[in-house]
Coordinates of C-alpha atoms in Angstrom, one line a residue:
X229 CA 0.0 0.0 0.0
X230 CA 1.3 3.4 -0.9
X231 CA 2.0 5.9 1.9
X232 CA 1.9 9.6 1.5
X233 CA 4.1 12.0 3.6
X234 CA 2.1 15.0 4.9
X235 CA -1.5 15.8 5.4
X236 CA -4.2 13.2 4.9
X237 CA -5.3 13.2 1.2
X238 CA -8.9 12.4 0.2
X239 CA -9.2 11.4 -3.4
X240 CA -12.7 12.0 -4.8
X241 CA -13.6 10.3 -8.1
X242 CA -16.5 11.9 -10.1
X243 CA -19.5 9.9 -11.0
X244 CA -19.6 7.8 -7.9
X245 CA -17.6 9.9 -5.3
X246 CA -15.2 7.2 -4.1
X247 CA -12.8 8.2 -1.3
X248 CA -9.3 6.7 -0.8
X249 CA -9.0 5.5 2.8
X250 CA -6.2 5.9 5.4
X251 CA -4.9 2.7 6.8
X252 CA -4.4 2.7 10.6
X253 CA -2.9 -0.2 12.5
X254 CA -5.0 -1.7 15.3
X255 CA -2.0 -2.3 17.5
X256 CA -0.4 1.1 17.6
X257 CA -0.3 4.6 16.2
X258 CA -0.3 5.2 12.4
X259 CA 3.1 5.7 10.7
X260 CA 1.3 8.4 8.7
X261 CA -1.2 8.7 5.9
X262 CA -1.1 6.0 3.1
X263 CA -2.3 6.2 -0.5
X264 CA -3.9 3.1 -2.0
X265 CA -1.9 1.4 -4.8
X266 CA -3.3 2.3 -8.2
X267 CA -4.1 -0.6 -10.6
X268 CA -1.0 -2.0 -12.3
X269 CA -2.2 -1.0 -15.8
X270 CA -2.3 2.6 -14.7
X271 CA 1.3 2.7 -13.5
X272 CA 4.0 3.4 -16.1
X273 CA 7.2 1.6 -15.4
X274 CA 9.9 4.3 -15.0
X275 CA 13.2 4.0 -16.9
X276 CA 16.6 4.0 -15.3
X277 CA 18.8 7.0 -15.7
X278 CA 21.9 5.0 -16.4
X279 CA 23.1 3.2 -19.5
X280 CA 24.3 4.1 -22.9
X281 CA 23.1 7.3 -24.5
X282 CA 22.4 9.0 -21.2
X283 CA 24.2 12.3 -20.7
X284 CA 25.7 13.1 -17.2
X285 CA 23.4 15.4 -15.3
X286 CA 24.2 19.1 -15.2
X287 CA 23.9 20.7 -11.8
X288 CA 24.1 19.4 -8.2
X289 CA 23.7 15.7 -7.6
X290 CA 23.2 13.7 -4.4
X291 CA 23.8 10.0 -3.4
X292 CA 22.2 8.8 -0.2
X293 CA 22.9 5.6 1.7
X294 CA 20.2 4.5 4.2
X295 CA 20.7 1.5 6.5
X296 CA 18.3 0.3 9.3
X297 CA 20.4 -0.9 12.2
X298 CA 19.4 -3.7 14.6
X299 CA 18.5 -1.3 17.3
X300 CA 15.8 0.3 15.1
X301 CA 17.8 3.5 14.3
X302 CA 18.5 4.6 10.7
X303 CA 22.0 5.5 9.6
X304 CA 22.1 8.1 6.8
X305 CA 25.0 9.1 4.7
X306 CA 24.6 11.8 2.1
X307 CA 27.2 12.6 -0.6
X308 CA 26.5 15.8 -2.5
X309 CA 28.4 17.3 -5.4
X310 CA 27.8 21.0 -6.2
X311 CA 29.2 22.6 -9.4
X312 CA 31.6 25.5 -8.8
X313 CA 30.1 28.9 -7.9
X314 CA 27.0 27.4 -6.4
X315 CA 25.6 26.4 -3.0
X316 CA 22.9 23.9 -2.0
X317 CA 20.9 24.1 1.2
X318 CA 18.6 21.3 2.4
X319 CA 16.1 21.7 5.2
X320 CA 15.1 18.3 6.6
X321 CA 11.9 18.4 8.7
X322 CA 12.0 16.4 12.0
X323 CA 8.3 16.8 12.7
X324 CA 5.8 15.9 10.0
X325 CA 2.0 15.3 10.0
X326 CA 1.0 11.7 10.5
X327 CA -2.8 12.1 10.9
X328 CA -5.4 14.7 11.6
X329 CA -4.5 14.8 15.3
X330 CA -0.9 13.5 15.4
X331 CA 2.6 14.5 14.2
X332 CA 5.4 12.0 13.7
X333 CA 8.5 13.2 15.5
X334 CA 12.1 12.2 14.4
X335 CA 15.3 13.1 16.1
X336 CA 18.8 13.3 14.7
X337 CA 22.1 12.8 16.5
X338 CA 25.8 12.1 15.9
X339 CA 26.0 14.4 12.9
X340 CA 29.3 14.4 11.1
X341 CA 30.4 16.3 8.1
X342 CA 33.3 16.1 5.6
X343 CA 34.4 18.3 2.8
X344 CA 32.2 21.1 1.6
X345 CA 29.4 20.3 4.0
X346 CA 28.0 22.0 7.1
X347 CA 25.1 21.0 9.4
X348 CA 22.9 22.7 12.0
X349 CA 20.0 21.5 14.1
X350 CA 17.5 24.3 14.4
X351 CA 14.3 23.6 16.2
X352 CA 12.4 20.9 14.2
X353 CA 14.8 21.0 11.3
X354 CA 18.2 19.7 10.2
X355 CA 19.7 22.2 8.0
X356 CA 22.5 20.9 5.6
X357 CA 24.6 23.3 3.6
X358 CA 26.8 22.1 0.7
X359 CA 29.3 24.5 -0.8
X360 CA 30.9 24.1 -4.3
X361 CA 32.7 20.8 -4.5
X362 CA 32.0 17.5 -2.9
X363 CA 30.8 17.1 0.7
X364 CA 29.3 14.4 2.8
X365 CA 27.3 14.2 6.0
X366 CA 26.5 11.2 8.2
X367 CA 23.9 11.1 11.0
X368 CA 21.7 8.8 12.9
X369 CA 17.9 9.0 12.9
X370 CA 15.6 7.9 15.8
X371 CA 12.0 7.3 15.0
X372 CA 12.2 6.0 11.4
X373 CA 10.6 2.5 12.0
X374 CA 7.0 2.0 13.0
X375 CA 4.7 -1.0 13.6
X376 CA 1.9 -0.9 11.1
X377 CA -0.8 -3.4 10.0
X378 CA 1.0 -6.4 11.4
X379 CA 4.3 -5.4 9.7
X380 CA 6.9 -2.7 10.1
X381 CA 7.6 0.3 7.9
X382 CA 10.7 2.4 7.6
X383 CA 10.2 5.9 6.4
X384 CA 12.5 8.8 5.7
X385 CA 12.6 11.8 3.4
X386 CA 15.7 11.0 1.3
X387 CA 15.6 14.6 0.0
X388 CA 13.7 17.6 1.2
X389 CA 13.6 21.4 1.2
X390 CA 16.4 22.1 -1.3
X391 CA 16.7 25.7 -2.1
X392 CA 18.0 25.1 -5.7
X393 CA 17.2 22.4 -8.2
X394 CA 18.9 19.0 -7.8
X395 CA 19.7 17.5 -11.2
X396 CA 19.8 13.9 -10.0
X397 CA 19.3 12.0 -6.8
X398 CA 20.3 8.3 -6.2
X399 CA 19.8 6.4 -3.0
X400 CA 20.1 2.9 -1.6
X401 CA 18.3 1.3 1.3
X402 CA 19.5 -1.7 3.3
X403 CA 17.8 -3.5 6.3
X404 CA 18.6 -6.5 8.5
X405 CA 16.0 -8.5 6.5
X406 CA 16.1 -8.8 2.7
X407 CA 12.3 -9.4 2.6
X408 CA 11.4 -5.8 1.9
X409 CA 7.9 -5.2 0.7
X410 CA 6.1 -3.0 -0.3
X411 CA 8.5 -0.3 -1.6
X412 CA 6.9 3.0 -2.2
X413 CA 8.5 6.4 -3.2
X414 CA 6.9 9.7 -3.7
X415 CA 8.4 12.9 -5.1
X416 CA 7.3 16.4 -5.8
X417 CA 5.7 19.0 -3.5
X418 CA 4.7 17.9 0.0
X419 CA 1.4 16.1 -0.1
X420 CA 1.6 15.1 -3.8
X421 CA 1.2 11.5 -5.0
X422 CA 3.7 11.7 -7.8
X423 CA 5.9 8.6 -7.9
X424 CA 9.7 8.7 -8.0
X425 CA 11.5 8.1 -11.2
X426 CA 12.7 4.7 -10.0
X427 CA 12.2 2.8 -6.7
X428 CA 12.7 -1.0 -6.7
X429 CA 14.2 -3.9 -4.8
X430 CA 17.1 -5.6 -6.6
X431 CA 18.1 -9.3 -6.4
X432 CA 20.5 -8.6 -3.5
X433 CA 17.8 -7.3 -1.2
X434 CA 18.8 -3.6 -1.6
X435 CA 16.3 -1.0 -2.5
X436 CA 17.5 1.3 -5.3
X437 CA 16.1 4.7 -5.9
X438 CA 16.6 7.3 -8.5
X439 CA 14.9 10.7 -9.0
X440 CA 15.8 13.4 -11.5
X441 CA 14.8 17.1 -11.6
X442 CA 14.2 17.6 -7.9
X443 CA 12.8 21.1 -7.8
X444 CA 13.2 23.6 -4.9
X445 CA 10.9 22.7 -2.1
X446 CA 10.3 19.2 -3.4
X447 CA 10.7 16.1 -1.2
X448 CA 11.6 12.5 -2.0
X449 CA 9.8 10.3 0.5
X450 CA 10.8 6.6 0.7
X451 CA 8.6 4.0 2.5
X452 CA 9.9 0.4 2.8
X453 CA 7.9 -2.5 4.4
X454 CA 9.8 -4.8 6.8
X455 CA 8.7 -8.2 8.3
X456 CA 7.1 -7.9 11.7
X457 CA 9.6 -7.7 14.6
X458 CA 12.6 -7.1 12.3
X459 CA 13.9 -4.3 14.6
X460 CA 12.5 -2.4 17.6
X461 CA 9.9 0.1 16.5
X462 CA 11.3 3.6 17.3
X463 CA 8.6 5.8 15.9
X464 CA 7.4 8.5 18.1
X465 CA 4.1 10.4 17.8
X466 CA 2.9 13.7 19.3
X467 CA -0.7 14.7 19.7
X468 CA -1.4 17.9 17.9
X469 CA -4.2 18.8 20.2
X470 CA -7.5 20.6 19.8
X471 CA -6.0 24.0 19.6
X472 CA -3.3 23.2 17.1
X473 CA -6.0 21.9 14.7
X474 CA -8.5 24.6 15.4
X475 CA -6.0 27.4 14.8
X476 CA -4.3 25.9 11.8
X477 CA -3.7 28.3 8.9
X478 CA -5.8 27.1 5.9
X479 CA -6.5 28.6 2.5
X480 CA -9.8 29.9 3.8
X481 CA -8.4 31.6 6.9
X482 CA -5.5 32.9 4.8
X483 CA -7.9 34.6 2.4
X484 CA -9.9 36.1 5.3
X485 CA -6.8 37.5 6.9
X486 CA -5.7 38.9 3.6
X487 CA -9.0 40.7 3.2
X488 CA -8.7 41.9 6.8
X489 CA -5.2 43.2 6.1
X490 CA -6.5 45.1 3.1
X491 CA -9.4 46.6 5.1
X492 CA -7.0 47.6 7.9
X493 CA -4.8 49.3 5.3
X494 CA -7.8 51.2 3.8
X495 CA -8.9 52.2 7.3
X496 CA -5.4 53.5 8.1
X497 CA -5.4 55.6 5.0
X498 CA -8.8 57.0 5.8
X499 CA -7.8 57.9 9.4
X500 CA -4.6 59.5 8.2
X501 CA -6.5 61.7 5.7
X502 CA -9.0 62.8 8.2
X503 CA -6.4 63.6 10.8
X504 CA -4.5 65.5 8.1
X505 CA -7.6 67.5 7.2
X506 CA -8.2 68.2 10.9
X507 CA -4.7 69.4 11.5
X508 CA -4.9 71.6 8.4
X509 CA -8.1 73.2 9.6
X510 CA -6.3 74.3 12.8
X511 CA -3.3 75.7 10.9
X512 CA -5.0 77.5 8.1
X513 CA -7.4 80.4 8.3
X514 CA -10.5 80.3 6.0
X515 CA -9.8 83.9 5.1
X516 CA -11.0 87.2 6.5
X517 CA -13.8 86.9 9.0
X518 CA -16.3 89.7 9.3
X519 CA -17.0 90.1 13.0
X520 CA -17.9 93.8 13.0
X521 CA -21.4 94.3 11.6
X522 CA -22.6 97.8 10.6
X523 CA -26.1 99.1 10.9
X524 CA -26.1 102.6 9.5
X525 CA -23.6 104.5 11.7
X526 CA -23.5 101.9 14.4
X527 CA -21.0 99.0 14.7
X528 CA -21.6 95.7 16.5
X529 CA -19.5 92.7 17.3
X530 CA -20.7 89.2 16.2
X531 CA -18.7 86.0 16.5
X532 CA -18.4 83.5 13.6
X533 CA -21.1 80.8 13.7
X534 CA -22.3 82.3 17.0
X535 CA -19.5 80.7 18.9
X536 CA -19.1 81.7 22.5
X537 CA -15.7 82.3 24.2
X538 CA -16.0 79.2 26.3
X539 CA -16.7 77.1 23.2
X540 CA -13.8 78.5 21.2
X541 CA -11.1 76.9 23.4
X542 CA -12.9 73.5 23.3
X543 CA -13.3 73.6 19.5
X544 CA -9.7 74.5 18.9
X545 CA -7.9 72.1 21.3
X546 CA -10.7 69.6 22.1
X547 CA -10.3 70.1 25.9
X548 CA -12.0 72.2 28.5
X549 CA -9.3 74.4 30.1
X550 CA -9.2 76.9 32.9
X551 CA -9.0 79.8 30.5
X552 CA -12.2 78.6 28.8
X553 CA -14.0 79.0 32.1
X554 CA -12.3 82.4 32.9
X555 CA -13.3 83.7 29.5
X556 CA -16.9 82.6 30.1
X557 CA -16.9 84.5 33.5
X558 CA -15.8 87.7 31.7
X559 CA -18.4 87.1 28.9
X560 CA -21.2 86.7 31.4
X561 CA -20.2 90.0 32.9
X562 CA -20.0 91.7 29.5
X563 CA -23.5 90.4 28.8
X564 CA -24.8 91.8 32.1
X565 CA -25.4 88.5 34.0
X566 CA -22.5 89.2 36.4
X567 CA -20.9 92.3 37.9
X568 CA -17.1 92.4 38.4
X569 CA -15.6 95.0 40.7
X570 CA -12.2 95.8 42.2
X571 CA -12.1 96.0 46.1
X572 CA -9.3 96.6 48.6
X573 CA -7.0 93.8 49.2
X574 CA -6.3 93.8 46.3
X575 CA -9.4 91.6 45.6
X576 CA -12.3 91.3 43.2
X577 CA -16.0 90.8 43.8
X578 CA -18.2 88.7 41.6
X579 CA -21.9 89.6 42.0
X580 CA -25.3 88.8 40.5
X581 CA -26.6 91.3 38.1
X582 CA -29.3 89.4 36.3
X583 CA -30.5 85.9 37.0
X584 CA -29.8 83.1 34.4
X585 CA -32.4 82.9 31.7
X586 CA -33.3 80.9 28.6
X587 CA -30.6 82.7 26.6
X588 CA -27.8 81.0 28.6
X589 CA -26.3 77.7 27.5
X590 CA -26.1 74.8 30.0
X591 CA -22.4 75.3 30.5
X592 CA -22.8 79.1 31.1
X593 CA -25.5 78.4 33.7
X594 CA -23.2 75.8 35.3
X595 CA -20.4 78.5 35.6
X596 CA -22.9 81.0 37.0
X597 CA -24.3 78.6 39.6
X598 CA -20.9 77.3 40.6
X599 CA -19.6 80.8 41.4
X600 CA -22.9 82.0 42.9
X601 CA -25.0 79.1 44.2
X602 CA -28.5 79.7 45.5
X603 CA -28.5 82.1 48.4
X604 CA -25.2 83.8 47.4
X605 CA -25.5 87.2 45.7
X606 CA -21.8 88.1 45.7
X607 CA -18.5 86.5 46.5
X608 CA -14.9 87.6 46.6
X609 CA -12.2 85.8 44.6
X610 CA -10.4 85.3 47.9
X611 CA -13.5 83.7 49.4
X612 CA -13.6 81.2 46.5
X613 CA -10.0 80.3 47.3
X614 CA -10.9 79.8 50.9
X615 CA -13.7 77.5 50.1
X616 CA -11.2 74.8 49.2
X617 CA -12.0 74.7 45.6
X618 CA -14.9 74.6 43.2
X619 CA -16.5 71.6 41.6
X620 CA -15.7 72.0 37.9
X621 CA -17.0 68.7 36.7
X622 CA -20.5 70.0 36.0
X623 CA -19.0 72.8 34.0
X624 CA -16.7 70.6 31.9
X625 CA -19.4 68.0 31.2
X626 CA -21.8 70.7 30.0
X627 CA -19.1 72.3 27.8
X628 CA -18.2 68.9 26.2
X629 CA -21.9 68.1 25.6
X630 CA -22.5 71.6 24.2
X631 CA -20.0 71.3 21.3
X632 CA -21.6 68.0 20.3
X633 CA -25.1 69.6 20.4
X634 CA -23.8 72.4 18.2
X635 CA -22.6 69.7 15.7
X636 CA -19.0 70.8 15.9
X637 CA -18.0 67.4 17.1
X638 CA -19.5 64.0 16.4
X639 CA -18.9 62.8 19.9
X640 CA -17.5 64.2 23.1
X641 CA -13.8 65.0 22.4
X642 CA -12.7 64.0 25.9
X643 CA -13.6 60.3 25.3
X644 CA -13.3 57.7 22.6
X645 CA -16.7 56.3 23.4
X646 CA -19.3 56.6 20.7
X647 CA -21.4 54.6 18.4
X648 CA -18.4 53.5 16.4
X649 CA -16.6 52.4 19.6
X650 CA -19.7 50.5 20.6
X651 CA -19.9 48.8 17.2
X652 CA -16.2 47.8 17.5
X653 CA -16.8 46.4 21.0
X654 CA -19.8 44.3 19.7
X655 CA -17.7 43.0 16.8
X656 CA -14.9 42.1 19.2
X657 CA -17.3 40.2 21.5
X658 CA -18.8 38.4 18.5
X659 CA -15.3 37.4 17.4
X660 CA -14.4 36.0 20.8
X661 CA -17.6 34.0 20.9
X662 CA -17.1 32.7 17.4
X663 CA -13.5 31.7 18.2
X664 CA -14.6 29.7 21.2
X665 CA -17.4 27.9 19.3
X666 CA -15.3 27.1 16.3
X667 CA -12.4 25.8 18.5
X668 CA -14.6 23.2 20.1
X669 CA -16.6 22.3 16.9
X670 CA -15.6 22.4 13.3
X671 CA -12.3 24.2 13.7
X672 CA -11.3 27.3 11.6
X673 CA -11.0 29.2 14.9
X674 CA -8.8 31.7 13.1
X675 CA -12.0 33.0 11.4
X676 CA -13.3 34.1 14.8
X677 CA -9.9 35.6 15.6
X678 CA -10.1 37.6 12.4
X679 CA -13.5 39.0 13.4
X680 CA -12.2 39.9 16.9
X681 CA -9.2 41.7 15.3
X682 CA -11.6 43.6 13.1
X683 CA -13.5 44.7 16.2
X684 CA -10.3 45.9 17.8
X685 CA -9.5 47.8 14.5
X686 CA -12.9 49.5 14.7
X687 CA -12.2 50.6 18.3
X688 CA -8.8 51.9 17.3
X689 CA -10.3 53.8 14.4
X690 CA -12.9 55.3 16.7
X691 CA -10.1 56.5 19.1
X692 CA -7.8 57.8 16.4
X693 CA -10.5 59.3 14.1
X694 CA -10.8 63.1 14.9
X695 CA -14.2 63.8 16.4
X696 CA -14.3 67.3 15.0
X697 CA -16.9 67.5 12.2
X698 CA -16.7 69.3 8.9
X699 CA -18.6 72.1 10.6
X700 CA -16.2 72.1 13.5
X701 CA -13.2 72.2 11.1
X702 CA -14.8 75.2 9.3
X703 CA -15.2 76.9 12.6
X704 CA -11.6 76.2 13.6
X705 CA -10.6 78.0 10.4
X706 CA -12.9 80.9 11.3
X707 CA -11.3 81.1 14.8
X708 CA -8.0 81.7 13.0
X709 CA -9.7 84.6 11.2
X710 CA -11.1 85.8 14.5
X711 CA -7.5 85.9 15.9
X712 CA -6.4 87.9 12.9
X713 CA -9.2 90.4 13.7
X714 CA -7.9 90.8 17.2
X715 CA -4.4 91.4 15.8
X716 CA -5.4 94.0 13.3
X717 CA -8.4 95.9 14.7
X718 CA -7.9 99.6 15.5
X719 CA -10.0 101.7 17.9
X720 CA -10.0 104.7 15.6
X721 CA -11.9 102.6 12.9
X722 CA -14.9 102.2 15.3
X723 CA -17.2 105.1 16.1
X724 CA -16.5 106.6 19.6
X725 CA -19.9 105.6 20.9
X726 CA -19.5 101.9 20.0
X727 CA -15.8 101.5 21.0
X728 CA -16.6 100.5 24.6
X729 CA -19.1 97.8 23.5
X730 CA -16.9 96.4 20.7
X731 CA -14.0 96.4 23.1
X732 CA -16.0 94.6 25.8
X733 CA -17.7 92.0 23.6
X734 CA -14.3 91.1 21.9
X735 CA -12.4 91.0 25.2
X736 CA -13.5 87.4 26.3
X737 CA -12.3 86.1 22.9
X738 CA -9.0 87.8 23.4
X739 CA -8.8 86.1 26.8
X740 CA -9.5 82.6 25.5
X741 CA -7.1 83.1 22.5
X742 CA -4.3 84.4 24.6
X743 CA -4.3 87.9 23.1
X744 CA -5.5 89.8 26.2
X745 CA -2.5 92.2 26.7
X746 CA -2.4 93.2 23.0
X747 CA -6.2 93.9 23.0
X748 CA -6.0 95.9 26.2
X749 CA -3.2 97.9 24.7
X750 CA -5.1 98.6 21.5
X751 CA -8.1 100.1 23.3
X752 CA -6.2 101.6 26.3
X753 CA -6.8 105.2 25.2
X754 CA -10.6 105.0 24.6
X755 CA -13.0 106.9 26.9
X756 CA -15.5 104.5 28.6
X757 CA -17.7 107.5 29.4
X758 CA -18.3 108.2 25.7
X759 CA -21.6 106.3 25.9
X760 CA -22.9 108.6 28.6
X761 CA -22.0 106.5 31.7
X762 CA -18.8 106.6 33.8
X763 CA -16.4 103.6 33.5
X764 CA -16.9 100.3 31.9
X765 CA -20.6 99.2 32.2
X766 CA -19.7 95.7 33.5
X767 CA -16.6 96.4 35.7
X768 CA -16.6 98.6 38.8
X769 CA -14.0 100.3 40.9
X770 CA -12.4 102.5 38.1
X771 CA -15.4 104.7 37.3
X772 CA -13.4 107.9 37.7
X773 CA -10.9 107.0 34.9
X774 CA -11.2 108.8 31.6
X775 CA -9.5 105.9 29.7
X776 CA -8.7 102.2 30.1
X777 CA -5.0 102.4 30.9
X778 CA -5.4 101.6 34.6
X779 CA -8.0 98.9 33.8
X780 CA -5.5 97.4 31.3
X781 CA -2.9 97.2 34.1
X782 CA -5.3 95.7 36.7
X783 CA -7.5 93.3 34.7
X784 CA -4.7 90.7 34.0
X785 CA -4.3 90.4 37.8
X786 CA -8.0 89.6 38.1
X787 CA -7.6 86.9 35.4
X788 CA -4.5 85.5 37.2
X789 CA -6.3 85.3 40.5
X790 CA -9.4 83.6 39.0
X791 CA -7.3 81.2 37.0
X792 CA -5.4 80.3 40.2
X793 CA -8.7 79.4 42.0
X794 CA -9.9 77.3 39.0
X795 CA -6.5 75.5 38.7
X796 CA -6.4 74.6 42.4
X797 CA -10.0 73.3 42.1
X798 CA -9.0 71.1 39.2
X799 CA -6.0 69.7 41.0
X800 CA -8.1 69.0 44.1
X801 CA -10.7 67.2 42.0
X802 CA -8.0 65.1 40.3
X803 CA -6.5 64.2 43.7
X804 CA -9.9 63.0 44.9

């Protein structure tokens, strides 16, 4: 019966669907998968490569002598001739499939080389390297003889894993008993049923083998039957185990992983382009932004897309910072919800001017109520410091939610959670469940692993994909234009009666964009009483001043004190 080295082969014949079986001994483990002998009239008798008229082979040649010793080991001697300027490497596998759930394990010892030959044992391989010239290697193999079907069988790959073509291979096999039958030899790629050029038992009891044109990666697998009990059976088998079978790489799983790799590459390109667009929106202004609107002889300030100072900072850097809250406090004063005033200390008072109404956003109401909770009409900055900190969580949560409501972000920028993240988590969980089910049922568990990896990829995309929307990117470019306005505006270009209002409405934006001192300097010379009332309409303590020079010197100190209270509050919250 023919035996095939490698994975079990099922031969299906059309018009009847006949399957070739695998012979397994009743008294021990299989020596490996076998192929049934084809009918004699289908087998063409190979011709010898020797005799008159046959030209010597061109290229490397090998002659191998195999001998089964009485202790059951196999002695192997290889003589290899390599033409000048070439090198030949052979990788002999020491662990090969024997059945669906077992591997046959060989071991090699006592390796000796002569001439242009070198050897190396690497894991489950014996690597033989032959340089130009003639070299030989001798070694002993344990595990070559197995009990099978009431007889014994010796098996060895006479040639395997060459990296260059072998012009001709000859081999001889000798055993303690001359009654050797059957003699089978297979050549070609691993798993093929192609027969060797010649494999027969001569009249002296020696098996002779010849094979020409051994291509890179081909193997020549010799199987020789021995009478029962000829030598001790030395074959060793190792269970592959459930997981090794379930997670084996197959053509199907290979295709799935190739598709997954292509999708990952496409996703990476998509994320890279979106992040590049997002970074470009922050670095490039959309052009001049008209923030000063004229109505006859009057001039009014209007922010782009109605963005508020506290929203500007979150849109630009995707985080709620102390300066965003400070700018909101100033803006609430400018819009007559709060009153700011200097007092002795130096200190500053924050007082109610008008109650919160429907015109305030949730985050603005949170700022108002955090500074002045119910029952408190006024508070000093020093008293806020003495409280031991403010709870800023409600403010930051409202700010993050607000930029999503305004459709500047697709999700809260402080978290990677969102619908895409939830989808990825669901795919990942499905992949884990599929992996478990496939492992303990039909196999192909790598399909479940691929699904789980796809879920992780979706989660990664959700985390890396900028949450700023196209509308948010447009606003980010407009904020650059707003900053240009703060840098180029001149007080003399605004009617005297509107200068105080334009200055005041623009000031919170200068605060959040870090341009406070320049803006204060630009309008330092204006007369706040030009509108008919002394001093700034939202800031007390400097009503007698005829310009804003002293205000410009004192106001940064107020911001510093307020920022200090807010920063300390944030640190205290983080420590808790």
